[in-house]
Tab-separated table of C-alpha atoms and ligand atoms in Angstrom:
chain	number	residue	atom	x	y	z
A	71	UNK	CA	0.151	0.156	-0.221
A	72	UNK	CA	1.580	3.204	1.325
A	73	UNK	CA	3.899	4.462	-0.111
A	74	UNK	CA	7.388	4.604	2.629
A	75	UNK	CA	7.763	1.180	3.482
A	76	UNK	CA	11.084	3.167	4.728
A	77	UNK	CA	11.852	1.128	7.498
A	78	UNK	CA	13.388	-1.626	9.248
A	79	UNK	CA	12.102	-3.832	11.800
A	80	UNK	CA	16.047	-3.084	13.799
A	81	UNK	CA	16.208	0.435	13.012
A	82	UNK	CA	14.453	3.586	12.174
A	83	UNK	CA	16.019	5.552	9.410
A	84	UNK	CA	14.165	7.111	7.146
A	85	UNK	CA	10.180	8.644	8.609
A	86	UNK	CA	7.303	6.885	8.632
A	87	UNK	CA	5.206	8.691	7.045
A	88	UNK	CA	6.898	10.557	4.592
A	89	UNK	CA	3.833	11.794	2.434
A	90	UNK	CA	0.509	11.737	4.380
A	91	UNK	CA	2.623	13.585	7.936
A	92	UNK	CA	3.039	16.981	5.451
A	93	UNK	CA	4.161	18.951	8.853
A	94	UNK	CA	6.380	16.123	10.352
A	95	UNK	CA	4.303	15.230	13.135
A	96	UNK	CA	6.368	11.675	13.315
A	97	UNK	CA	8.775	14.213	15.010
A	98	UNK	CA	6.894	13.788	18.042
A	99	UNK	CA	7.305	10.469	18.545
A	100	UNK	CA	10.729	9.051	20.374
A	101	UNK	CA	13.311	6.476	18.558
A	102	UNK	CA	11.774	3.707	20.897
A	103	UNK	CA	7.903	4.470	19.863
A	104	UNK	CA	9.334	5.407	15.875
A	105	UNK	CA	10.611	1.787	16.369
A	106	UNK	CA	7.813	0.119	17.659
A	107	UNK	CA	5.502	1.779	15.620
A	108	UNK	CA	8.592	0.561	12.164
A	109	UNK	CA	8.546	-3.196	13.864
A	110	UNK	CA	4.287	-2.878	13.347
A	111	UNK	CA	4.438	-0.415	9.891
A	112	UNK	CA	6.532	-3.544	9.025
A	113	UNK	CA	4.957	-6.629	9.899
A	114	UNK	CA	1.544	-4.450	8.326
A	115	UNK	CA	3.050	-4.927	5.055
A	116	UNK	CA	4.889	-7.932	4.959
A	117	UNK	CA	1.893	-10.407	6.757
A	118	UNK	CA	-1.164	-8.158	6.513
A	119	UNK	CA	-1.600	-6.564	3.322
A	120	UNK	CA	-1.503	-9.341	1.077
A	121	UNK	CA	-4.668	-11.110	2.904
A	122	UNK	CA	-6.650	-7.793	2.949
A	123	UNK	CA	-8.854	-7.641	-0.069
A	124	UNK	CA	-9.191	-11.489	-0.632
A	125	UNK	CA	-11.018	-11.497	3.615
A	126	UNK	CA	-12.911	-8.023	3.273
A	127	UNK	CA	-14.214	-9.874	0.208
A	128	UNK	CA	-14.829	-13.155	2.288
A	129	UNK	CA	-16.753	-11.285	5.144
A	130	UNK	CA	-14.275	-12.926	7.661
A	131	UNK	CA	-11.868	-11.467	9.967
A	132	UNK	CA	-8.182	-13.180	9.584
A	133	UNK	CA	-7.309	-14.467	12.499
A	134	UNK	CA	-3.855	-15.741	11.572
A	135	UNK	CA	-3.672	-11.946	12.518
A	136	UNK	CA	-4.437	-12.089	16.019
A	137	UNK	CA	-1.569	-13.393	17.644
A	138	UNK	CA	0.827	-11.873	16.092
A	139	UNK	CA	-0.312	-8.957	16.582
A	140	UNK	CA	-0.983	-9.442	20.216
A	141	UNK	CA	2.638	-10.544	19.788
A	142	UNK	CA	3.486	-7.557	19.209
A	143	UNK	CA	2.661	-6.364	22.432
A	144	UNK	CA	2.266	-2.990	21.404
A	145	UNK	CA	-0.615	-1.833	24.269
A	146	UNK	CA	1.469	-1.347	26.312
A	147	UNK	CA	5.110	-2.355	24.622
A	148	UNK	CA	8.389	-3.307	27.704
A	149	UNK	CA	10.867	-0.227	25.217
A	150	UNK	CA	8.060	2.583	26.498
A	151	UNK	CA	6.688	1.724	29.911
A	152	UNK	CA	9.992	1.947	32.011
A	153	UNK	CA	9.075	4.991	33.352
A	154	UNK	CA	4.781	4.612	33.366
A	155	UNK	CA	2.205	4.120	30.813
A	156	UNK	CA	2.834	4.634	26.925
A	157	UNK	CA	2.930	7.774	26.018
A	158	UNK	CA	-1.292	8.897	24.466
A	159	UNK	CA	0.942	10.651	21.523
A	160	UNK	CA	2.215	6.349	20.620
A	161	UNK	CA	-1.616	5.105	21.973
A	162	UNK	CA	-1.928	7.402	18.539
A	163	UNK	CA	0.429	7.132	16.390
A	164	UNK	CA	-0.830	3.028	16.741
A	165	UNK	CA	-3.941	2.946	15.483
A	166	UNK	CA	-2.773	5.220	13.097
A	167	UNK	CA	-0.567	2.920	11.161
A	168	UNK	CA	-3.414	0.378	12.143
A	169	UNK	CA	-6.475	2.457	10.030
A	170	UNK	CA	-3.643	3.697	7.173
A	171	UNK	CA	-3.701	-0.650	6.685
A	172	UNK	CA	-7.053	-0.775	7.527
A	173	UNK	CA	-9.857	0.382	9.072
A	174	UNK	CA	-10.861	-3.774	10.953
A	175	UNK	CA	-7.890	-3.754	11.662
A	176	UNK	CA	-7.765	-0.338	13.612
A	177	UNK	CA	-10.936	-1.655	14.746
A	178	UNK	CA	-10.625	-4.978	16.437
A	179	UNK	CA	-7.753	-3.624	17.417
A	180	UNK	CA	-8.771	-0.583	19.440
A	181	UNK	CA	-12.103	-3.190	20.433
A	182	UNK	CA	-10.040	-4.069	23.293
A	183	UNK	CA	-7.392	-1.549	23.936
A	184	UNK	CA	-9.530	1.599	23.332
A	185	UNK	CA	-12.885	0.032	24.306
A	186	UNK	CA	-13.059	-2.539	26.723
A	187	UNK	CA	-9.927	-1.172	28.452
A	188	UNK	CA	-10.779	2.074	28.404
A	189	UNK	CA	-14.572	0.555	30.471
A	190	UNK	CA	-12.413	-1.384	32.930
A	191	UNK	CA	-9.508	1.656	32.799
A	192	UNK	CA	-12.845	4.382	33.729
A	193	UNK	CA	-15.362	1.585	35.507
A	194	UNK	CA	-13.087	-0.706	37.295
A	195	UNK	CA	-12.547	-0.249	41.526
A	196	UNK	CA	-9.097	-0.137	41.789
A	197	UNK	CA	-9.003	-3.462	43.122
A	198	UNK	CA	-10.776	-5.241	40.288
A	199	UNK	CA	-8.187	-3.464	38.107
A	200	UNK	CA	-5.643	-4.662	39.853
A	201	UNK	CA	-6.819	-8.192	39.209
A	202	UNK	CA	-8.245	-7.688	35.190
A	203	UNK	CA	-5.900	-5.083	33.738
A	204	UNK	CA	-2.656	-6.702	32.835
A	205	UNK	CA	-4.697	-9.568	31.708
A	206	UNK	CA	-6.824	-6.762	29.349
A	207	UNK	CA	-3.426	-6.422	28.235
A	208	UNK	CA	-2.424	-8.919	27.452
A	209	UNK	CA	-4.835	-10.178	25.477
A	210	UNK	CA	-5.702	-12.491	28.230
A	211	UNK	CA	-8.856	-11.591	29.155
A	212	UNK	CA	-11.094	-10.768	25.723
A	213	UNK	CA	-14.052	-7.867	25.817
A	214	UNK	CA	-16.166	-5.889	24.201
A	215	UNK	CA	-17.933	-2.804	24.900
A	216	UNK	CA	-21.871	-3.633	24.600
A	217	UNK	CA	-23.877	0.037	24.921
A	218	UNK	CA	-26.086	0.132	21.765
A	219	UNK	CA	-29.017	-1.094	21.345
A	220	UNK	CA	-31.538	-2.513	18.692
A	221	UNK	CA	-33.808	0.319	19.532
A	222	UNK	CA	-31.111	2.925	20.627
A	223	UNK	CA	-28.197	3.715	19.014
A	224	UNK	CA	-27.899	8.147	19.140
A	225	UNK	CA	-30.728	8.548	22.051
A	226	UNK	CA	-28.608	5.879	24.240
A	227	UNK	CA	-27.925	7.621	27.230
A	228	UNK	CA	-31.635	8.354	28.442
A	229	UNK	CA	-33.209	4.993	26.137
A	230	UNK	CA	-30.726	2.341	27.453
A	231	UNK	CA	-33.982	-0.024	28.369
A	232	UNK	CA	-31.827	-3.396	29.366
A	233	UNK	CA	-32.373	-4.348	32.671
A	234	UNK	CA	-30.162	-5.360	36.229
A	235	UNK	CA	-32.078	-6.863	38.694
A	236	UNK	CA	-30.765	-7.470	42.772
A	237	UNK	CA	-31.112	-11.097	43.351
A	238	UNK	CA	-29.146	-12.555	45.898
A	239	UNK	CA	-25.039	-12.032	45.572
A	240	UNK	CA	-25.722	-11.132	42.460
A	241	UNK	CA	-28.167	-9.711	39.377
A	242	UNK	CA	-30.551	-10.846	36.296
A	243	UNK	CA	-29.619	-9.297	33.292
A	244	UNK	CA	-32.842	-9.253	30.365
A	245	UNK	CA	-32.349	-7.040	27.203
A	246	UNK	CA	-30.604	-6.768	24.025
A	247	UNK	CA	-27.302	-5.478	22.479
A	248	UNK	CA	-26.433	-4.480	18.541
A	249	UNK	CA	-23.729	-3.682	16.349
A	250	UNK	CA	-21.076	-5.667	18.955
A	251	UNK	CA	-18.346	-5.245	17.597
A	252	UNK	CA	-15.713	-8.759	18.548
A	253	UNK	CA	-18.001	-10.604	20.643
A	254	UNK	CA	-18.226	-13.363	18.666
A	255	UNK	CA	-14.085	-13.919	19.454
A	256	UNK	CA	-14.553	-12.171	22.921
A	257	UNK	CA	-13.832	-13.270	26.983
A	258	UNK	CA	-16.380	-11.537	28.292
A	259	UNK	CA	-18.693	-8.920	27.310
A	260	UNK	CA	-19.033	-5.356	29.325
A	261	UNK	CA	-22.566	-4.676	29.085
A	262	UNK	CA	-24.758	-1.660	30.186
A	263	UNK	CA	-27.920	-2.136	31.756
A	264	UNK	CA	-29.941	-0.221	33.748
A	265	UNK	CA	-31.041	-1.034	36.922
A	266	UNK	CA	-34.143	-1.969	37.816
A	267	UNK	CA	-34.040	-0.463	41.533
A	268	UNK	CA	-32.590	2.922	40.391
A	269	UNK	CA	-32.894	3.488	37.091
A	270	UNK	CA	-28.874	4.203	36.781
A	271	UNK	CA	-27.186	2.494	34.070
A	272	UNK	CA	-24.663	0.065	35.835
A	273	UNK	CA	-22.117	-2.305	34.087
A	274	UNK	CA	-21.195	-5.697	34.197
A	275	UNK	CA	-18.611	-8.746	32.762
A	276	UNK	CA	-20.930	-11.300	31.311
A	277	UNK	CA	-19.558	-14.409	30.617
A	278	UNK	CA	-19.969	-14.562	26.155
A	279	UNK	CA	-20.754	-18.455	27.102
A	280	UNK	CA	-22.646	-17.645	30.148
A	281	UNK	CA	-26.240	-19.498	30.032
A	282	UNK	CA	-28.959	-16.489	28.374
A	283	UNK	CA	-26.761	-14.868	26.144
A	284	UNK	CA	-26.998	-15.752	22.443
A	285	UNK	CA	-24.731	-14.067	19.514
A	286	UNK	CA	-26.005	-13.918	16.322
A	287	UNK	CA	-23.098	-12.298	13.668
A	288	UNK	CA	-24.722	-9.280	12.028
A	289	UNK	CA	-24.661	-10.053	8.500
A	290	UNK	CA	-25.163	-8.266	5.357
A	291	UNK	CA	-22.308	-5.562	5.582
A	292	UNK	CA	-20.863	-3.235	3.131
A	293	UNK	CA	-18.824	-1.700	5.754
A	294	UNK	CA	-16.044	-2.946	8.295
A	295	UNK	CA	-16.562	-6.348	6.432
A	296	UNK	CA	-13.530	-8.269	7.581
A	297	UNK	CA	-14.755	-7.465	11.932
A	298	UNK	CA	-17.526	-8.844	12.636
A	299	UNK	CA	-19.966	-6.979	14.748
A	300	UNK	CA	-22.855	-8.988	16.956
A	301	UNK	CA	-26.980	-8.660	17.744
A	302	UNK	CA	-27.105	-9.952	21.645
A	303	UNK	CA	-30.062	-11.478	23.499
A	304	UNK	CA	-29.919	-11.848	27.113
A	305	UNK	CA	-32.581	-13.585	28.845
A	306	UNK	CA	-31.864	-14.471	32.479
A	307	UNK	CA	-28.855	-13.653	32.688
A	308	UNK	CA	-26.795	-13.988	35.943
A	309	UNK	CA	-23.837	-12.042	36.883
A	310	UNK	CA	-22.342	-11.938	39.887
A	311	UNK	CA	-21.701	-8.597	41.918
A	312	UNK	CA	-17.629	-8.980	41.783
A	313	UNK	CA	-18.473	-8.874	38.407
A	314	UNK	CA	-19.850	-5.646	38.209
A	315	UNK	CA	-18.446	-2.812	37.184
A	316	UNK	CA	-17.568	-1.034	40.717
A	317	UNK	CA	-17.425	2.665	39.465
A	318	UNK	CA	-20.335	3.321	37.181
A	319	UNK	CA	-22.935	4.122	39.077
A	320	UNK	CA	-24.303	6.232	36.555
A	321	UNK	CA	-24.320	7.486	32.442
A	322	UNK	CA	-22.322	10.115	33.796
A	323	UNK	CA	-19.392	7.216	33.843
A	324	UNK	CA	-20.463	5.752	30.608
A	325	UNK	CA	-19.825	9.106	29.021
A	326	UNK	CA	-16.366	9.688	30.490
A	327	UNK	CA	-15.643	6.749	28.544
A	328	UNK	CA	-17.212	7.482	25.298
A	329	UNK	CA	-15.426	11.011	25.535
A	330	UNK	CA	-11.463	8.492	25.796
A	331	UNK	CA	-13.072	6.705	23.246
A	332	UNK	CA	-13.824	9.105	20.324
A	333	UNK	CA	-10.203	10.731	20.217
A	334	UNK	CA	-8.779	6.948	19.503
A	335	UNK	CA	-12.126	6.500	16.992
A	336	UNK	CA	-10.480	10.844	15.323
A	337	UNK	CA	-6.939	8.277	15.093
A	338	UNK	CA	-9.089	5.434	13.241
A	339	UNK	CA	-10.242	8.302	10.667
A	340	UNK	CA	-7.535	9.954	10.238
A	341	UNK	CA	-5.083	6.474	9.492
A	342	UNK	CA	-8.407	5.408	6.948
A	343	UNK	CA	-7.483	9.307	5.236
A	344	UNK	CA	-4.195	8.253	5.044
A	345	UNK	CA	-4.383	5.290	3.848
A	346	UNK	CA	-6.777	5.850	1.215
A	347	UNK	CA	-4.854	8.480	0.330
A	348	UNK	CA	-1.247	7.036	-0.044
A	349	UNK	CA	-3.315	4.799	-1.544
A	350	UNK	CA	-4.093	7.005	-4.720
A	351	UNK	CA	-1.502	8.852	-5.207
A	352	UNK	CA	1.085	5.874	-5.578
A	353	UNK	CA	-2.036	4.544	-8.477
A	354	UNK	CA	-1.896	8.056	-10.287
A	355	UNK	CA	2.490	7.707	-10.228
A	356	UNK	CA	1.801	5.207	-11.874
A	357	UNK	CA	-1.662	4.204	-14.424
A	358	UNK	CA	-0.679	6.843	-17.421
A	359	UNK	CA	-4.136	8.386	-19.770
A	360	UNK	CA	-3.516	10.448	-23.178
A	361	UNK	CA	0.074	9.574	-22.612
A	362	UNK	CA	1.063	10.781	-19.942
A	363	UNK	CA	0.750	9.457	-15.816
A	364	UNK	CA	-2.869	10.749	-14.050
A	365	UNK	CA	-0.232	12.501	-11.583
A	366	UNK	CA	0.477	14.895	-14.282
A	367	UNK	CA	-2.869	16.555	-14.706
A	368	UNK	CA	-3.638	19.364	-13.479
A	369	UNK	CA	-7.257	18.136	-12.245
A	370	UNK	CA	-5.876	15.522	-10.307
A	371	UNK	CA	-3.021	17.408	-8.686
A	372	UNK	CA	-5.932	19.542	-7.361
A	373	UNK	CA	-7.571	15.938	-5.280
A	374	UNK	CA	-4.340	15.027	-4.448
A	375	UNK	CA	-3.834	18.884	-2.453
A	376	UNK	CA	-6.860	19.051	-0.818
A	377	UNK	CA	-6.661	15.012	0.247
A	378	UNK	CA	-3.299	16.199	1.745
A	379	UNK	CA	-4.860	19.188	2.724
A	380	UNK	CA	-7.415	16.835	5.398
A	381	UNK	CA	-4.339	14.315	6.352
A	382	UNK	CA	-2.761	17.052	7.393
A	383	UNK	CA	-5.674	19.001	9.149
A	384	UNK	CA	-7.161	15.741	11.054
A	385	UNK	CA	-3.185	14.941	11.702
A	386	UNK	CA	-2.763	18.241	13.456
A	387	UNK	CA	-6.059	18.111	14.996
A	388	UNK	CA	-5.778	14.722	17.231
A	389	UNK	CA	-2.640	15.314	17.941
A	390	UNK	CA	-3.504	18.660	19.517
A	391	UNK	CA	-6.641	16.712	21.127
A	392	UNK	CA	-3.794	14.268	22.080
A	393	UNK	CA	-1.685	16.726	23.789
A	394	UNK	CA	-4.519	18.414	25.758
A	395	UNK	CA	-5.819	15.270	27.078
A	396	UNK	CA	-2.198	14.039	27.819
A	397	UNK	CA	-2.246	17.788	30.256
A	398	UNK	CA	-5.557	15.514	31.818
A	399	UNK	CA	-8.094	18.315	29.737
A	400	UNK	CA	-10.445	16.278	28.662
A	401	UNK	CA	-13.930	17.437	27.701
A	402	UNK	CA	-17.066	15.849	25.539
A	403	UNK	CA	-17.024	18.361	23.480
A	404	UNK	CA	-12.710	18.365	22.668
A	405	UNK	CA	-12.766	14.422	21.268
A	406	UNK	CA	-17.065	15.061	19.639
A	407	UNK	CA	-15.351	17.771	17.687
A	408	UNK	CA	-12.197	15.614	16.630
A	409	UNK	CA	-13.986	12.685	15.786
A	410	UNK	CA	-16.286	14.756	13.739
A	411	UNK	CA	-14.223	16.814	12.114
A	412	UNK	CA	-11.329	13.748	10.914
A	413	UNK	CA	-14.464	11.766	10.103
A	414	UNK	CA	-15.735	14.195	7.257
A	415	UNK	CA	-11.804	15.019	5.787
A	416	UNK	CA	-11.746	11.271	6.000
A	417	UNK	CA	-15.078	11.650	3.920
A	418	UNK	CA	-14.162	13.484	1.781
A	419	UNK	CA	-10.846	12.355	1.515
A	420	UNK	CA	-12.128	8.423	0.402
A	421	UNK	CA	-14.647	10.207	-2.225
A	422	UNK	CA	-11.442	11.827	-3.339
A	423	UNK	CA	-9.422	8.581	-3.860
A	424	UNK	CA	-11.727	6.273	-5.008
A	425	UNK	CA	-12.521	9.047	-7.417
A	426	UNK	CA	-9.237	9.039	-8.667
A	427	UNK	CA	-8.591	6.038	-9.507
A	428	UNK	CA	-11.732	5.766	-11.659
A	429	UNK	CA	-13.060	1.944	-12.597
A	430	UNK	CA	-11.197	0.618	-10.658
A	431	UNK	CA	-11.053	2.512	-7.441
A	432	UNK	CA	-14.236	0.706	-7.195
A	433	UNK	CA	-12.499	-3.481	-6.896
A	434	UNK	CA	-10.745	-4.825	-4.473
A	435	UNK	CA	-7.532	-4.786	-6.041
A	436	UNK	CA	-6.830	-1.115	-5.225
A	437	UNK	CA	-6.720	-0.335	-1.862
A	438	UNK	CA	-8.564	2.954	-1.827
A	439	UNK	CA	-12.300	0.361	-2.182
A	440	UNK	CA	-11.789	-1.023	0.425
A	441	UNK	CA	-10.842	2.753	2.104
A	442	UNK	CA	-13.822	4.036	0.603
A	443	UNK	CA	-16.266	1.398	1.940
A	444	UNK	CA	-14.509	0.940	5.208
A	445	UNK	CA	-14.783	4.900	5.908
A	446	UNK	CA	-18.532	4.585	5.922
A	447	UNK	CA	-19.129	2.426	8.900
A	448	UNK	CA	-16.556	5.030	10.860
A	449	UNK	CA	-18.025	7.677	10.150
A	450	UNK	CA	-21.098	6.280	11.665
A	451	UNK	CA	-19.517	4.468	15.142
A	452	UNK	CA	-18.244	5.850	18.249
A	453	UNK	CA	-21.559	9.295	17.835
A	454	UNK	CA	-22.228	9.705	14.705
A	455	UNK	CA	-21.956	13.326	12.994
A	456	UNK	CA	-25.364	14.970	13.782
A	457	UNK	CA	-24.667	13.623	17.785
A	458	UNK	CA	-20.791	14.936	17.977
A	459	UNK	CA	-22.205	18.615	16.672
A	460	UNK	CA	-24.858	18.483	19.414
A	461	UNK	CA	-22.210	17.948	21.527
A	462	UNK	CA	-20.520	21.089	20.056
A	463	UNK	CA	-23.201	22.605	19.665
A	464	UNK	CA	-24.370	22.410	23.172
A	465	UNK	CA	-20.990	23.678	25.119
A	466	UNK	CA	-21.227	26.887	22.389
A	467	UNK	CA	-24.228	27.889	23.269
A	468	UNK	CA	-25.261	26.376	26.395
A	469	UNK	CA	-28.843	25.175	25.308
A	470	UNK	CA	-28.932	21.356	24.632
A	471	UNK	CA	-30.617	19.981	21.786
A	472	UNK	CA	-30.892	16.292	22.715
A	473	UNK	CA	-34.487	16.086	23.402
A	474	UNK	CA	-34.372	13.775	26.035
B	759	LIG	C1	-19.337	-0.764	12.415
B	759	LIG	C2	-20.246	-0.583	13.243
B	759	LIG	C3	-19.412	-1.221	14.694
B	759	LIG	C4	-19.836	-1.276	15.798
B	759	LIG	N1	-20.039	-0.982	16.984
B	759	LIG	C5	-20.255	-0.550	18.587
B	759	LIG	C6	-19.581	-2.036	19.447
B	759	LIG	O1	-18.273	-2.512	19.962
B	759	LIG	N2	-20.395	-1.521	20.280
B	759	LIG	C7	-21.467	-0.455	21.107
B	759	LIG	O2	-22.308	-0.663	21.545
B	759	LIG	N3	-21.383	0.177	19.642
B	759	LIG	C8	-21.929	-0.216	18.399
B	759	LIG	N4	-21.402	0.269	16.831
B	759	LIG	C9	-23.318	1.244	17.051
B	759	LIG	C10	-23.078	2.292	17.138
B	759	LIG	O3	-22.741	3.344	18.535
B	759	LIG	C11	-24.371	3.034	16.668
B	759	LIG	O4	-24.594	2.577	15.103
B	759	LIG	C12	-24.583	4.780	16.622
B	759	LIG	O5	-23.606	5.293	18.012
B	759	LIG	C13	-25.900	5.348	15.954
B	759	LIG	O6	-26.834	4.160	16.009
B	759	LIG	P1	-27.397	3.962	14.549
B	759	LIG	O7	-26.916	3.581	14.003
B	759	LIG	O8	-29.075	3.338	15.616
B	759	LIG	O9	-28.526	5.524	14.011
B	759	LIG	P2	-29.256	6.163	15.606
B	759	LIG	O10	-29.344	6.393	15.937
B	759	LIG	O11	-31.314	5.141	14.285
B	759	LIG	O12	-29.753	7.281	13.451
B	759	LIG	C14	-29.825	7.163	12.304
B	759	LIG	C15	-29.742	8.910	11.636
B	759	LIG	O13	-29.737	10.234	13.133
B	759	LIG	C16	-29.068	10.419	13.437
B	759	LIG	N5	-30.348	11.068	14.340
B	759	LIG	C17	-30.041	10.361	15.799
B	759	LIG	N6	-30.517	11.260	16.451
B	759	LIG	C18	-30.229	12.759	15.808
B	759	LIG	C19	-31.313	14.249	16.867
B	759	LIG	N7	-31.014	14.066	18.170
B	759	LIG	N8	-30.677	14.982	16.054
B	759	LIG	C20	-30.603	14.813	14.531
B	759	LIG	N9	-29.887	13.543	13.210
B	759	LIG	C21	-29.816	12.679	14.111
B	759	LIG	C22	-28.304	10.042	13.466
B	759	LIG	O14	-27.343	10.615	13.667
B	759	LIG	C23	-28.536	9.360	11.784
B	759	LIG	O15	-28.222	9.683	11.347
B	759	LIG	C24	-21.504	-0.122	15.803
B	759	LIG	C25	-21.724	0.029	14.629
B	759	LIG	C26	-20.717	-0.145	14.410
B	759	LIG	C27	-21.938	0.716	12.380
């Protein structure tokens, strides 16, 4: 795919993100961080790239990539964590790198490293975290984030209707969840349910194979076909109190999780835009019409410039957001703005990329087709355009346009 397989696993002699990183955001990374990312790049180019078109068409996740990706130890790599957790900017570039290759790979990874890890980090008590977090980081406890419901997507905060009823030393869960990414291969489902007694939202780790849990694969997707999503039914599912996330007392705590996760998705959207741009750039420099390469035409160059503008603006936005978060500044409107705007940049970029590749732009032989299709899922998940815009609008005007 990209134009920049310029590194070896051992060395970081050349830049990782040549064309896609016009303003050299990569220079914010340390040599150790770049080395870890170079190993990831090398793996993606060698092992993942040759499989993507075939598995996308089959609508299957290339499971043979899962173990080696886990073994790359990307979440908290030992060489980056001598003085504490790996830096946010590294975490962002790691997601960018995955998404720049494939949106499903990035979504698969962030289901664990973003969604589930955030659920545990924000929702679990200190004691629960001590027990679970090391297993989340090494993937020996795989989990998914089960919030959305068949009847409640954008209005989940007020509408969430899965119930949790206290009984003896545990809880009984009833309801349904929809779109849950990676559920079929997870050990546990982090399920959000409304306490029938106090009406507040609580969270539970539910064994995927517990009695009363049914998973159905969602078929017929035209985006993120490699990543599997499930419709989950919960009928009288028993969960012990020790498996309740003790720091989740209301939807306010869920909102804190969403705030952190939206910035991950902004990095994914930017990575997708970069991947599509790079694939289009490589194509137009090869393909000839009228006796010249497509890239030599003024109208094509204008589209390349717009794509680069989108990627550069997106990268600048996510880098700055990540810097703010590193200072401890987390606001709903900030991650909502990043998710909304990078998704717009992404959508514009994949459409331009598809356009300059012509007819081949709708076949899987050219990478842009995969990015073009997958972008639509990313555009909608983790808060749609409208919902993120309303969060920003509320911050700007002090008035909520949500109707409940
Ligand atoms: C591929 C994929 C993976 C996903 N993975 C997960 C997951 O792992 N876990 C999970 O919990 N969820 C997941 N989701 C669910 C995702 O978060 C929801 O799809 C999203 O929140 C939107 O909900 P909805 O699809 O029900 O759309 P709806 O809420 O039905 O919205 C439909 C349209 O109406 C618009 N709309 C709704 N309300 C308003 C309003 N007040 N004003 C203006 N416009 C409005 C929306 O913006 C949207 O354009 C995933 C979704 C997809 C597609």
